[in-house]
Amino acid sequence: MLESSRLPPALKRALAAAAPRAPVVGAVRPLGVEGIDRMLAGGGLGKGRLHEIFARESLDEGSATGFAAMLAHVATREPGDASPILWLREDTAQRRCALHGPGLVDLGMDPARLILGVLPDVRALLRAGVDALRCAGLGVVVMELHGAAPLLDLTASRRIALAAEASGVTPLLLRLGKAQPGPSAAQSRWHVAAALSAALEAGAPGHPALRLSLLRQRGGPAGFDWDVEWDRDAVCFRPALPGARLPLSGGGPVPLEAGAGESGREADAGWRIAV
Amino acid sequence: MPAGASPSDDAAPLAFTVKQQGAYQLHALDDTALAAGLTPGMGLADARARVPALDARPHDAEGERQLLERLADLCDRFSPMVAIDPPEGLILDIDGCTHLFGGEQALTRDAVRLMRTQGLRVRAARAGSPEAALALARYGEGVQDELQAIHALPLLALRRSPDTRLALRRAGFVTIGDLADVPPGPLAARFGAGLVDALDRLLCRSDSRITPRRLPAPIRAERRFAEPVAHVGTVMRVLGELLAQVCAELAERHQGGRRFAARLYRSDGAMRDLAIETGLPVREPAVVLRLFEERVEALADPLDPGFGFDIVRLAVLHAETLGAAQEDLAGSSAPLSADLAALLDRLGVRAGPRRFRRLAPRDTHIPERATHLAPVAAADLPGWDAPPAGESPLRPISLLDPPEKIEVMAQVPDGPPRNFRWRGTLHRVARYEGPERIAPEWWRRLGGYADNPGLTRDYFRVEDEAGHRFWLFRAGLYGRETDAPLWYVHGLFA
């Protein structure tokens, strides 16, 4: 093996340029829940970083899809930032289960900002994703993959992460179906499951409630669970109410535990709680 | 070419037949069949009686037309103005093209040779008007002088009805030359002005044009090679040079191209078309060339140079005004920024058209029709209404297509669901809201509302005990529209 002092200076410079740099914490967007933001490197969702979202089981696909839409919205919520969101899906996914515009509106996102790309297979999707990430005119690129997706290995995810770092576009990898987390260059990896919502009047299902697990974080702690609720009007998450639990008897509206006021609850006096 | 297919030795005489008033007639014959004394128009039964070994096949008019179209495409290399004269004629307007091939005769020779490589026998003729050229090719006797040759043509060359022909023959006219010096007045009085017209066109006395199959694009460029080029890289470089020419012309016109087409002519007569489309008008050669490279890369069967390409032609099929761009001061009002449009063009060329869409609302209550996938570059799409503040989502984020059938237990047939089984799992309903009643659109029903009202859907937003939120509906009003309403899952909430 060559000693480094014997390397020609040009090669040395090339090696130095190619060496992975220490991760720089760029711009972040706080998610809104203090507990989560404290744990995330930089205090929020890193812009220009790869984030992976896994659905806990197949029934949680709606929640995971919603979480991806929410994160995309959080990452591009700056006033005056109308950068489009590119959502790449496979043909089969779009045929079986279409993204519903009014549903996106109900999560607070303007579907007019969304560009939907329907690609024939995973290879085309990943290729289009990396190409799109080089285009700084975009805000977020969501890549939705179903099943194991063996093509998405460490190399592919590094390629995605590098492209994103250079342009500042935030990639979100949404893994649905029976996806197993593998090695990747992601900044954060989330498990998403549905959680019982705080019922509205007359026992109606309430605001989207999710159970988030931070499985992994590059350069930060991981292994936490949070129950959160999506606040569409403030474009952020908030802690789920502790009252959002089923009574043992089952059926009927859920009674609210007395005095279970969480910090931040008072600020949201405007929204309805079941009695 | 009426005698059709090329003859092969010691094969049975070949004939193509058409059905005429319930009987089969010979339509086209090969040499062997002609030599055996058969003629087109003869009944198949008579022909069989004379030549029992006759190989008769049904005539494929559509196939013949397609062949003619393909041949016309081939002749595109000689002149952009090509017209078809069914069933077997091709007319080329070679005005201004001859110098490229070293004169009229050389061009004719090239064209005949090209047709022979396709296994066809052709007769070619040149004349001052398309009608004269067609008539000479069909009935000409090989006389050198054009006018003499036309004068020697039979009356058939006028393409008039048999009655007219008979009347002319009875009047003593045998050739076109006999008619040439007759004063037009009496001729028109006896046979109609149409005959005089046809005669004038045949004798090149009046101006006559062809209607080309497709109009040559206003902006185009081409490169011919002395030797065929067998390397795709070279072809792409030439394409780049042509693009530079074309884009310079676009810049002069203050235009940008939206649709570009390249046609590569192989020396053996095959052709390959490459077409690209862009979301915004462009005139950057590098951008367009990159799209063409993506196109070539994405081809299902790769570009096969064979013995080499000898002509590369590029045309701008559709151009739009593209002035010097001025950014809007208050922020761009265009649906797409330039770099995003370039990205989508690139991705679109690779993945295929209509792969990238925008979501636009459609004014309907039927959920599966509420989202319309519009082209990305579409301007002035209707906007989405903002949801009322403080409400929880009323519509799911993903919509199952088609809705999936579920077994539902409800306390009363028209009541809310208590539990349901979907994909083999039992879900107990913890919270629900509904019904939200959505009636079918009667104006989309066959026969209107009265006869076929369709099924009203009652939608329920439902959350099970684990927190999964579903959008269920019951198809049909119990007791009024159906006695056993079916239930479906239509969507998943976040």
CSV table of C-alpha atoms in Angstrom, one decimal, chain B residues 18-398:
chain,number,residue,atom,x,y,z
B,18,VAL,CA,-62.0,-9.7,-55.2
B,19,LYS,CA,-65.6,-10.4,-54.6
B,20,GLN,CA,-67.9,-8.7,-57.1
B,21,GLN,CA,-71.6,-9.2,-56.8
B,22,GLY,CA,-71.3,-12.5,-55.0
B,23,ALA,CA,-68.7,-13.9,-57.4
B,24,TYR,CA,-65.0,-13.9,-57.3
B,25,GLN,CA,-63.1,-12.0,-59.9
B,26,LEU,CA,-59.4,-11.9,-60.7
B,27,HIS,CA,-58.0,-8.6,-59.5
B,28,ALA,CA,-54.3,-8.9,-60.0
B,29,LEU,CA,-52.1,-11.5,-61.7
B,30,ASP,CA,-48.5,-12.5,-61.8
B,31,ASP,CA,-46.5,-13.1,-65.0
B,32,THR,CA,-47.1,-16.8,-65.1
B,33,ALA,CA,-50.9,-16.3,-64.9
B,34,LEU,CA,-50.8,-13.6,-67.5
B,35,ALA,CA,-48.8,-15.8,-69.8
B,36,ALA,CA,-51.4,-18.5,-69.3
B,37,GLY,CA,-54.0,-16.2,-70.9
B,38,LEU,CA,-55.7,-15.0,-67.8
B,39,THR,CA,-56.7,-11.3,-67.6
B,40,PRO,CA,-57.8,-9.2,-64.7
B,41,GLY,CA,-61.6,-8.9,-64.4
B,42,MET,CA,-62.1,-12.5,-65.4
B,43,GLY,CA,-64.3,-14.7,-63.1
B,44,LEU,CA,-62.4,-17.0,-60.9
B,45,ALA,CA,-64.5,-20.0,-62.0
B,46,ASP,CA,-63.6,-19.4,-65.7
B,47,ALA,CA,-59.9,-18.9,-64.7
B,48,ARG,CA,-59.9,-22.2,-62.8
B,49,ALA,CA,-61.4,-23.9,-65.8
B,50,ARG,CA,-58.5,-22.7,-68.0
B,51,VAL,CA,-55.7,-23.0,-65.4
B,52,PRO,CA,-56.6,-25.6,-62.8
B,53,ALA,CA,-53.3,-25.0,-60.9
B,54,LEU,CA,-54.2,-21.4,-60.3
B,55,ASP,CA,-53.2,-20.2,-56.8
B,56,ALA,CA,-56.0,-17.8,-55.9
B,57,ARG,CA,-55.8,-15.6,-52.8
B,58,PRO,CA,-58.1,-12.9,-51.5
B,59,HIS,CA,-56.9,-9.4,-52.4
B,60,ASP,CA,-55.8,-7.4,-49.3
B,61,ALA,CA,-56.7,-3.8,-50.2
B,62,GLU,CA,-55.6,-2.5,-46.7
B,63,GLY,CA,-52.3,-4.2,-46.9
B,64,GLU,CA,-51.7,-2.8,-50.3
B,65,ARG,CA,-52.5,0.7,-49.1
B,66,GLN,CA,-50.1,0.3,-46.2
B,67,LEU,CA,-47.4,-0.9,-48.5
B,68,LEU,CA,-48.0,2.2,-50.7
B,69,GLU,CA,-47.8,4.5,-47.6
B,70,ARG,CA,-44.5,2.8,-46.6
B,71,LEU,CA,-43.1,3.3,-50.1
B,72,ALA,CA,-44.2,6.9,-50.0
B,73,ASP,CA,-42.3,7.3,-46.8
B,74,LEU,CA,-39.3,5.9,-48.5
B,75,CYS,CA,-39.6,8.3,-51.4
B,76,ASP,CA,-39.5,11.1,-48.8
B,77,ARG,CA,-35.7,11.1,-49.3
B,78,PHE,CA,-36.0,12.4,-52.8
B,79,SER,CA,-38.5,15.1,-52.2
B,80,PRO,CA,-40.6,16.2,-49.3
B,81,MET,CA,-43.6,16.6,-51.7
B,82,VAL,CA,-44.9,13.0,-52.1
B,83,ALA,CA,-48.5,12.2,-53.0
B,84,ILE,CA,-50.2,8.8,-53.4
B,85,ASP,CA,-52.4,7.9,-56.3
B,86,PRO,CA,-54.1,4.7,-55.3
B,87,PRO,CA,-54.0,1.9,-55.9
B,88,GLU,CA,-50.4,1.7,-57.2
B,89,GLY,CA,-49.2,5.2,-58.0
B,90,LEU,CA,-46.7,7.5,-56.3
B,91,ILE,CA,-46.2,11.1,-57.4
B,92,LEU,CA,-43.1,13.0,-56.5
B,93,ASP,CA,-42.8,16.7,-57.0
B,94,ILE,CA,-39.1,17.0,-57.7
B,95,ASP,CA,-39.1,20.7,-58.5
B,96,GLY,CA,-35.9,22.1,-57.0
B,97,CYS,CA,-34.6,18.7,-55.8
B,98,THR,CA,-32.9,17.3,-58.8
B,99,HIS,CA,-29.5,19.0,-58.3
B,100,LEU,CA,-29.0,17.0,-55.1
B,101,PHE,CA,-29.0,13.8,-57.1
B,102,GLY,CA,-27.2,15.0,-60.2
B,103,GLY,CA,-30.1,15.7,-62.5
B,104,GLU,CA,-33.6,14.4,-63.3
B,105,GLN,CA,-32.4,11.2,-64.9
B,106,ALA,CA,-30.1,10.3,-62.1
B,107,LEU,CA,-32.9,10.9,-59.6
B,108,THR,CA,-35.3,8.7,-61.6
B,109,ARG,CA,-32.6,6.0,-61.7
B,110,ASP,CA,-32.1,6.2,-58.0
B,111,ALA,CA,-35.8,6.0,-57.2
B,112,VAL,CA,-36.3,3.0,-59.5
B,113,ARG,CA,-33.3,1.3,-57.9
B,114,LEU,CA,-34.6,1.9,-54.4
B,115,MET,CA,-38.0,0.4,-55.4
B,116,ARG,CA,-36.2,-2.6,-56.9
B,117,THR,CA,-34.4,-3.2,-53.6
B,118,GLN,CA,-37.9,-3.6,-52.1
B,119,GLY,CA,-38.6,-6.4,-54.5
B,120,LEU,CA,-40.9,-4.4,-56.8
B,121,ARG,CA,-41.1,-3.8,-60.5
B,122,VAL,CA,-41.8,-0.2,-61.2
B,123,ARG,CA,-42.4,2.1,-64.2
B,124,ALA,CA,-41.3,5.6,-63.8
B,125,ALA,CA,-41.9,8.7,-65.9
B,126,ARG,CA,-41.2,12.4,-65.7
B,127,ALA,CA,-43.5,15.1,-67.1
B,128,GLY,CA,-44.5,18.7,-66.6
B,129,SER,CA,-47.7,17.9,-64.8
B,130,PRO,CA,-48.6,15.1,-62.3
B,131,GLU,CA,-51.3,13.8,-64.5
B,132,ALA,CA,-49.0,13.6,-67.5
B,133,ALA,CA,-46.4,11.8,-65.5
B,134,LEU,CA,-48.9,9.3,-64.2
B,135,ALA,CA,-50.3,8.6,-67.6
B,136,LEU,CA,-46.9,8.2,-69.1
B,137,ALA,CA,-45.9,5.8,-66.4
B,138,ARG,CA,-49.0,3.7,-66.8
B,139,TYR,CA,-49.5,3.8,-70.6
B,140,GLY,CA,-46.3,5.3,-72.0
B,141,GLU,CA,-44.5,3.5,-74.9
B,142,GLY,CA,-41.0,4.6,-74.2
B,143,VAL,CA,-40.9,7.6,-76.7
B,144,GLN,CA,-38.1,10.0,-75.8
B,145,ASP,CA,-39.8,13.3,-76.5
B,146,GLU,CA,-42.3,14.2,-73.7
B,147,LEU,CA,-44.9,15.9,-75.9
B,148,GLN,CA,-44.8,13.2,-78.5
B,149,ALA,CA,-45.1,10.5,-75.9
B,150,ILE,CA,-48.2,12.3,-74.4
B,151,HIS,CA,-49.7,12.6,-77.9
B,152,ALA,CA,-49.3,8.9,-78.4
B,153,LEU,CA,-51.1,8.0,-75.2
B,154,PRO,CA,-54.5,6.2,-75.5
B,155,LEU,CA,-57.7,7.8,-74.4
B,156,LEU,CA,-57.5,5.7,-71.2
B,157,ALA,CA,-55.0,8.3,-70.0
B,158,LEU,CA,-57.7,10.9,-69.6
B,159,ARG,CA,-59.3,8.9,-66.8
B,160,ARG,CA,-62.8,9.5,-67.9
B,161,SER,CA,-65.8,7.2,-67.6
B,162,PRO,CA,-66.1,4.3,-70.1
B,163,ASP,CA,-69.1,6.0,-71.7
B,164,THR,CA,-67.1,9.1,-72.5
B,165,ARG,CA,-64.3,7.0,-73.8
B,166,LEU,CA,-66.7,5.1,-76.0
B,167,ALA,CA,-68.3,8.3,-77.3
B,168,LEU,CA,-64.8,9.7,-78.1
B,169,ARG,CA,-63.9,6.6,-80.0
B,170,ARG,CA,-67.1,6.7,-82.0
B,171,ALA,CA,-66.2,10.3,-82.8
B,172,GLY,CA,-63.0,9.1,-84.3
B,173,PHE,CA,-60.5,10.0,-81.6
B,174,VAL,CA,-58.0,7.3,-80.8
B,175,THR,CA,-55.1,9.0,-79.1
B,176,ILE,CA,-54.5,12.1,-76.9
B,177,GLY,CA,-52.8,13.6,-79.9
B,178,ASP,CA,-56.0,13.5,-81.9
B,179,LEU,CA,-57.7,15.5,-79.2
B,180,ALA,CA,-54.9,18.0,-78.7
B,181,ASP,CA,-55.8,20.3,-81.6
B,182,VAL,CA,-59.5,20.2,-81.4
B,183,PRO,CA,-60.9,23.6,-80.3
B,184,PRO,CA,-62.0,23.3,-76.7
B,185,GLY,CA,-65.4,24.9,-77.2
B,186,PRO,CA,-67.2,22.1,-79.1
B,187,LEU,CA,-65.4,19.5,-77.0
B,188,ALA,CA,-66.7,21.1,-73.8
B,189,ALA,CA,-70.2,21.4,-75.4
B,190,ARG,CA,-70.2,17.7,-76.3
B,191,PHE,CA,-68.3,16.0,-73.4
B,192,GLY,CA,-68.4,18.6,-70.6
B,193,ALA,CA,-65.8,21.0,-69.2
B,194,GLY,CA,-64.2,18.2,-67.2
B,195,LEU,CA,-62.8,16.6,-70.3
B,196,VAL,CA,-61.2,19.9,-71.4
B,197,ASP,CA,-59.7,20.4,-68.0
B,198,ALA,CA,-58.3,16.9,-67.9
B,199,LEU,CA,-56.9,17.3,-71.4
B,200,ASP,CA,-55.2,20.6,-70.5
B,201,ARG,CA,-53.7,19.1,-67.4
B,202,LEU,CA,-52.5,16.1,-69.3
B,203,LEU,CA,-50.9,18.3,-72.0
B,204,CYS,CA,-49.3,20.5,-69.3
B,205,ARG,CA,-51.3,23.5,-70.6
B,206,SER,CA,-52.7,24.4,-67.2
B,207,ASP,CA,-51.0,24.6,-63.8
B,208,SER,CA,-51.6,21.5,-61.8
B,209,ARG,CA,-50.2,20.6,-58.3
B,210,ILE,CA,-50.1,17.6,-56.2
B,211,THR,CA,-51.4,17.4,-52.6
B,212,PRO,CA,-48.5,16.1,-50.6
B,213,ARG,CA,-49.2,13.5,-47.9
B,214,ARG,CA,-47.8,15.8,-45.3
B,215,LEU,CA,-46.7,19.3,-45.7
B,216,PRO,CA,-43.0,19.8,-45.3
B,217,ALA,CA,-42.3,21.4,-41.9
B,218,PRO,CA,-41.4,25.1,-42.3
B,219,ILE,CA,-38.2,24.7,-40.4
B,220,ARG,CA,-36.0,21.8,-41.3
B,221,ALA,CA,-32.5,20.7,-42.0
B,222,GLU,CA,-30.9,17.7,-43.4
B,223,ARG,CA,-27.5,16.2,-44.0
B,224,ARG,CA,-26.6,13.7,-46.7
B,225,PHE,CA,-23.5,11.5,-46.4
B,226,ALA,CA,-21.3,10.5,-49.2
B,227,GLU,CA,-20.7,7.2,-47.5
B,228,PRO,CA,-23.2,5.6,-45.2
B,229,VAL,CA,-22.5,6.2,-41.5
B,230,ALA,CA,-22.7,3.1,-39.3
B,231,HIS,CA,-21.8,4.7,-36.0
B,232,VAL,CA,-24.7,6.0,-33.9
B,233,GLY,CA,-22.4,8.5,-32.1
B,234,THR,CA,-21.6,10.2,-35.4
B,235,VAL,CA,-25.3,10.4,-36.3
B,236,MET,CA,-26.0,12.0,-32.9
B,237,ARG,CA,-23.2,14.5,-33.5
B,238,VAL,CA,-24.7,15.4,-36.9
B,239,LEU,CA,-28.0,15.7,-35.3
B,240,GLY,CA,-26.5,18.2,-32.9
B,241,GLU,CA,-25.2,20.2,-35.9
B,242,LEU,CA,-28.6,20.2,-37.6
B,243,LEU,CA,-30.1,21.3,-34.3
B,244,ALA,CA,-27.8,24.2,-34.1
B,245,GLN,CA,-29.0,25.2,-37.7
B,246,VAL,CA,-32.6,24.7,-36.8
B,247,CYS,CA,-32.3,26.6,-33.5
B,248,ALA,CA,-30.6,29.5,-35.2
B,249,GLU,CA,-33.6,29.7,-37.6
B,250,LEU,CA,-36.0,29.5,-34.7
B,251,ALA,CA,-34.2,32.4,-33.0
B,252,GLU,CA,-34.6,34.5,-36.1
B,253,ARG,CA,-38.3,33.8,-36.1
B,254,HIS,CA,-38.5,34.5,-32.3
B,255,GLN,CA,-39.9,31.0,-31.9
B,256,GLY,CA,-39.1,27.9,-29.8
B,257,GLY,CA,-39.8,24.4,-30.8
B,258,ARG,CA,-42.3,22.2,-29.0
B,259,ARG,CA,-42.1,19.1,-31.2
B,260,PHE,CA,-39.0,17.9,-33.0
B,261,ALA,CA,-38.7,15.0,-35.3
B,262,ALA,CA,-35.6,13.4,-36.7
B,263,ARG,CA,-35.7,10.8,-39.5
B,264,LEU,CA,-32.8,8.6,-40.2
B,265,TYR,CA,-32.7,7.0,-43.6
B,266,ARG,CA,-30.7,3.8,-43.9
B,267,SER,CA,-28.9,3.0,-47.1
B,268,ASP,CA,-30.9,-0.2,-47.5
B,269,GLY,CA,-34.2,1.8,-47.6
B,270,ALA,CA,-35.3,1.4,-43.9
B,271,MET,CA,-36.1,4.4,-41.9
B,272,ARG,CA,-36.2,5.3,-38.3
B,273,ASP,CA,-38.2,8.1,-36.8
B,274,LEU,CA,-37.3,9.8,-33.5
B,275,ALA,CA,-39.7,12.3,-32.1
B,276,ILE,CA,-39.5,14.4,-28.9
B,277,GLU,CA,-41.8,16.8,-27.3
B,278,THR,CA,-41.1,19.5,-24.8
B,279,GLY,CA,-43.3,21.2,-22.2
B,280,LEU,CA,-42.2,24.7,-23.0
B,281,PRO,CA,-40.9,26.0,-26.3
B,282,VAL,CA,-37.1,25.7,-26.5
B,283,ARG,CA,-34.4,26.6,-28.9
B,284,GLU,CA,-31.3,25.5,-27.0
B,285,PRO,CA,-29.6,22.9,-29.2
B,286,ALA,CA,-27.9,21.2,-26.2
B,287,VAL,CA,-31.2,20.7,-24.4
B,288,VAL,CA,-32.9,19.2,-27.4
B,289,LEU,CA,-30.0,17.0,-28.3
B,290,ARG,CA,-30.0,15.7,-24.7
B,291,LEU,CA,-33.7,14.8,-25.1
B,292,PHE,CA,-32.9,13.0,-28.4
B,293,GLU,CA,-30.2,11.1,-26.6
B,294,GLU,CA,-32.6,10.1,-23.9
B,295,ARG,CA,-35.0,9.0,-26.6
B,296,VAL,CA,-32.4,6.8,-28.3
B,297,GLU,CA,-31.5,5.3,-25.0
B,298,ALA,CA,-35.1,4.6,-24.1
B,299,LEU,CA,-35.9,2.9,-27.5
B,300,ALA,CA,-37.4,-0.6,-27.0
B,301,ASP,CA,-35.4,-1.9,-29.9
B,302,PRO,CA,-32.1,-0.1,-30.2
B,303,LEU,CA,-31.1,2.0,-33.1
B,304,ASP,CA,-29.7,-0.5,-35.7
B,305,PRO,CA,-27.4,1.3,-38.2
B,306,GLY,CA,-27.3,-1.8,-40.4
B,307,PHE,CA,-25.2,-0.9,-43.4
B,308,GLY,CA,-25.2,2.7,-42.3
B,309,PHE,CA,-27.4,5.8,-42.5
B,310,ASP,CA,-27.1,8.0,-45.5
B,311,ILE,CA,-29.5,10.8,-44.7
B,312,VAL,CA,-30.3,12.5,-41.4
B,313,ARG,CA,-33.2,14.9,-41.5
B,314,LEU,CA,-34.5,17.1,-38.7
B,315,ALA,CA,-37.8,19.0,-38.7
B,316,VAL,CA,-39.5,21.3,-36.2
B,317,LEU,CA,-43.1,20.0,-36.3
B,318,HIS,CA,-44.5,22.5,-33.9
B,319,ALA,CA,-43.1,25.9,-32.9
B,320,GLU,CA,-44.4,28.5,-30.6
B,321,THR,CA,-43.5,32.1,-30.0
B,322,LEU,CA,-40.6,32.4,-27.7
B,323,GLY,CA,-39.4,36.0,-27.1
B,324,ALA,CA,-36.6,37.1,-24.9
B,325,ALA,CA,-37.8,36.1,-21.5
B,326,GLN,CA,-38.7,38.7,-18.9
B,327,GLU,CA,-39.3,37.4,-15.4
B,328,ASP,CA,-42.4,38.6,-13.7
B,329,LEU,CA,-41.5,41.0,-11.0
B,330,ALA,CA,-44.0,39.6,-8.5
B,331,GLY,CA,-42.8,36.1,-9.1
B,332,SER,CA,-43.2,33.8,-12.1
B,333,SER,CA,-46.8,33.2,-13.2
B,334,ALA,CA,-45.8,30.4,-15.6
B,335,PRO,CA,-46.9,27.0,-14.4
B,336,LEU,CA,-43.3,25.7,-14.6
B,337,SER,CA,-39.9,27.2,-14.1
B,338,ALA,CA,-37.5,26.6,-17.0
B,339,ASP,CA,-35.2,24.2,-15.2
B,340,LEU,CA,-38.2,22.2,-14.0
B,341,ALA,CA,-39.7,22.0,-17.5
B,342,ALA,CA,-36.3,20.8,-18.8
B,343,LEU,CA,-36.2,18.1,-16.1
B,344,LEU,CA,-39.8,16.9,-16.8
B,345,ASP,CA,-39.0,16.8,-20.6
B,346,ARG,CA,-36.0,14.7,-19.9
B,347,LEU,CA,-37.9,12.3,-17.6
B,348,GLY,CA,-40.9,12.3,-19.9
B,349,VAL,CA,-38.8,11.4,-22.9
B,350,ARG,CA,-37.2,8.5,-21.0
B,351,ALA,CA,-40.3,7.1,-19.3
B,352,GLY,CA,-42.8,7.8,-22.0
B,353,PRO,CA,-45.5,10.4,-22.5
B,354,ARG,CA,-48.2,11.2,-20.0
B,355,ARG,CA,-46.2,9.9,-17.1
B,356,PHE,CA,-46.0,13.2,-15.4
B,357,ARG,CA,-49.2,14.9,-14.5
B,358,ARG,CA,-50.7,17.5,-12.2
B,359,LEU,CA,-53.7,17.0,-10.0
B,360,ALA,CA,-56.6,19.3,-10.9
B,361,PRO,CA,-60.0,19.3,-9.3
B,362,ARG,CA,-63.1,18.3,-11.3
B,363,ASP,CA,-66.5,19.7,-10.4
B,364,THR,CA,-68.2,16.5,-9.3
B,365,HIS,CA,-69.2,14.8,-6.1
B,366,ILE,CA,-68.3,11.4,-7.3
B,367,PRO,CA,-65.0,10.8,-5.5
B,368,GLU,CA,-63.2,8.7,-8.1
B,369,ARG,CA,-63.8,11.4,-10.7
B,370,ALA,CA,-62.9,14.3,-8.4
B,371,THR,CA,-59.2,14.3,-9.2
B,372,HIS,CA,-58.3,15.0,-12.8
B,373,LEU,CA,-54.7,14.2,-14.0
B,374,ALA,CA,-53.8,17.2,-16.2
B,375,PRO,CA,-50.7,17.7,-18.3
B,376,VAL,CA,-48.0,19.4,-16.2
B,377,ALA,CA,-47.6,22.3,-18.6
B,378,ALA,CA,-51.4,23.0,-18.7
B,379,ALA,CA,-52.1,26.6,-18.0
B,380,ASP,CA,-55.0,28.1,-16.0
B,381,LEU,CA,-56.1,24.9,-14.3
B,382,PRO,CA,-58.9,25.5,-11.8
B,383,GLY,CA,-57.5,25.8,-8.2
B,384,TRP,CA,-58.3,23.8,-5.2
B,385,ASP,CA,-60.5,25.2,-2.5
B,386,ALA,CA,-58.9,25.6,0.9
B,387,PRO,CA,-60.6,23.4,3.6
B,388,PRO,CA,-62.5,25.0,6.4
B,389,ALA,CA,-60.3,25.7,9.4
B,390,GLY,CA,-60.4,23.4,12.3
B,391,GLU,CA,-62.2,20.5,10.5
B,392,SER,CA,-60.7,17.0,10.5
B,393,PRO,CA,-60.1,15.5,7.0
B,394,LEU,CA,-63.3,14.5,5.3
B,395,ARG,CA,-61.6,12.9,2.3
B,396,PRO,CA,-59.1,10.1,2.3
B,397,ILE,CA,-55.5,10.6,1.0
B,398,SER,CA,-55.6,7.4,-1.1
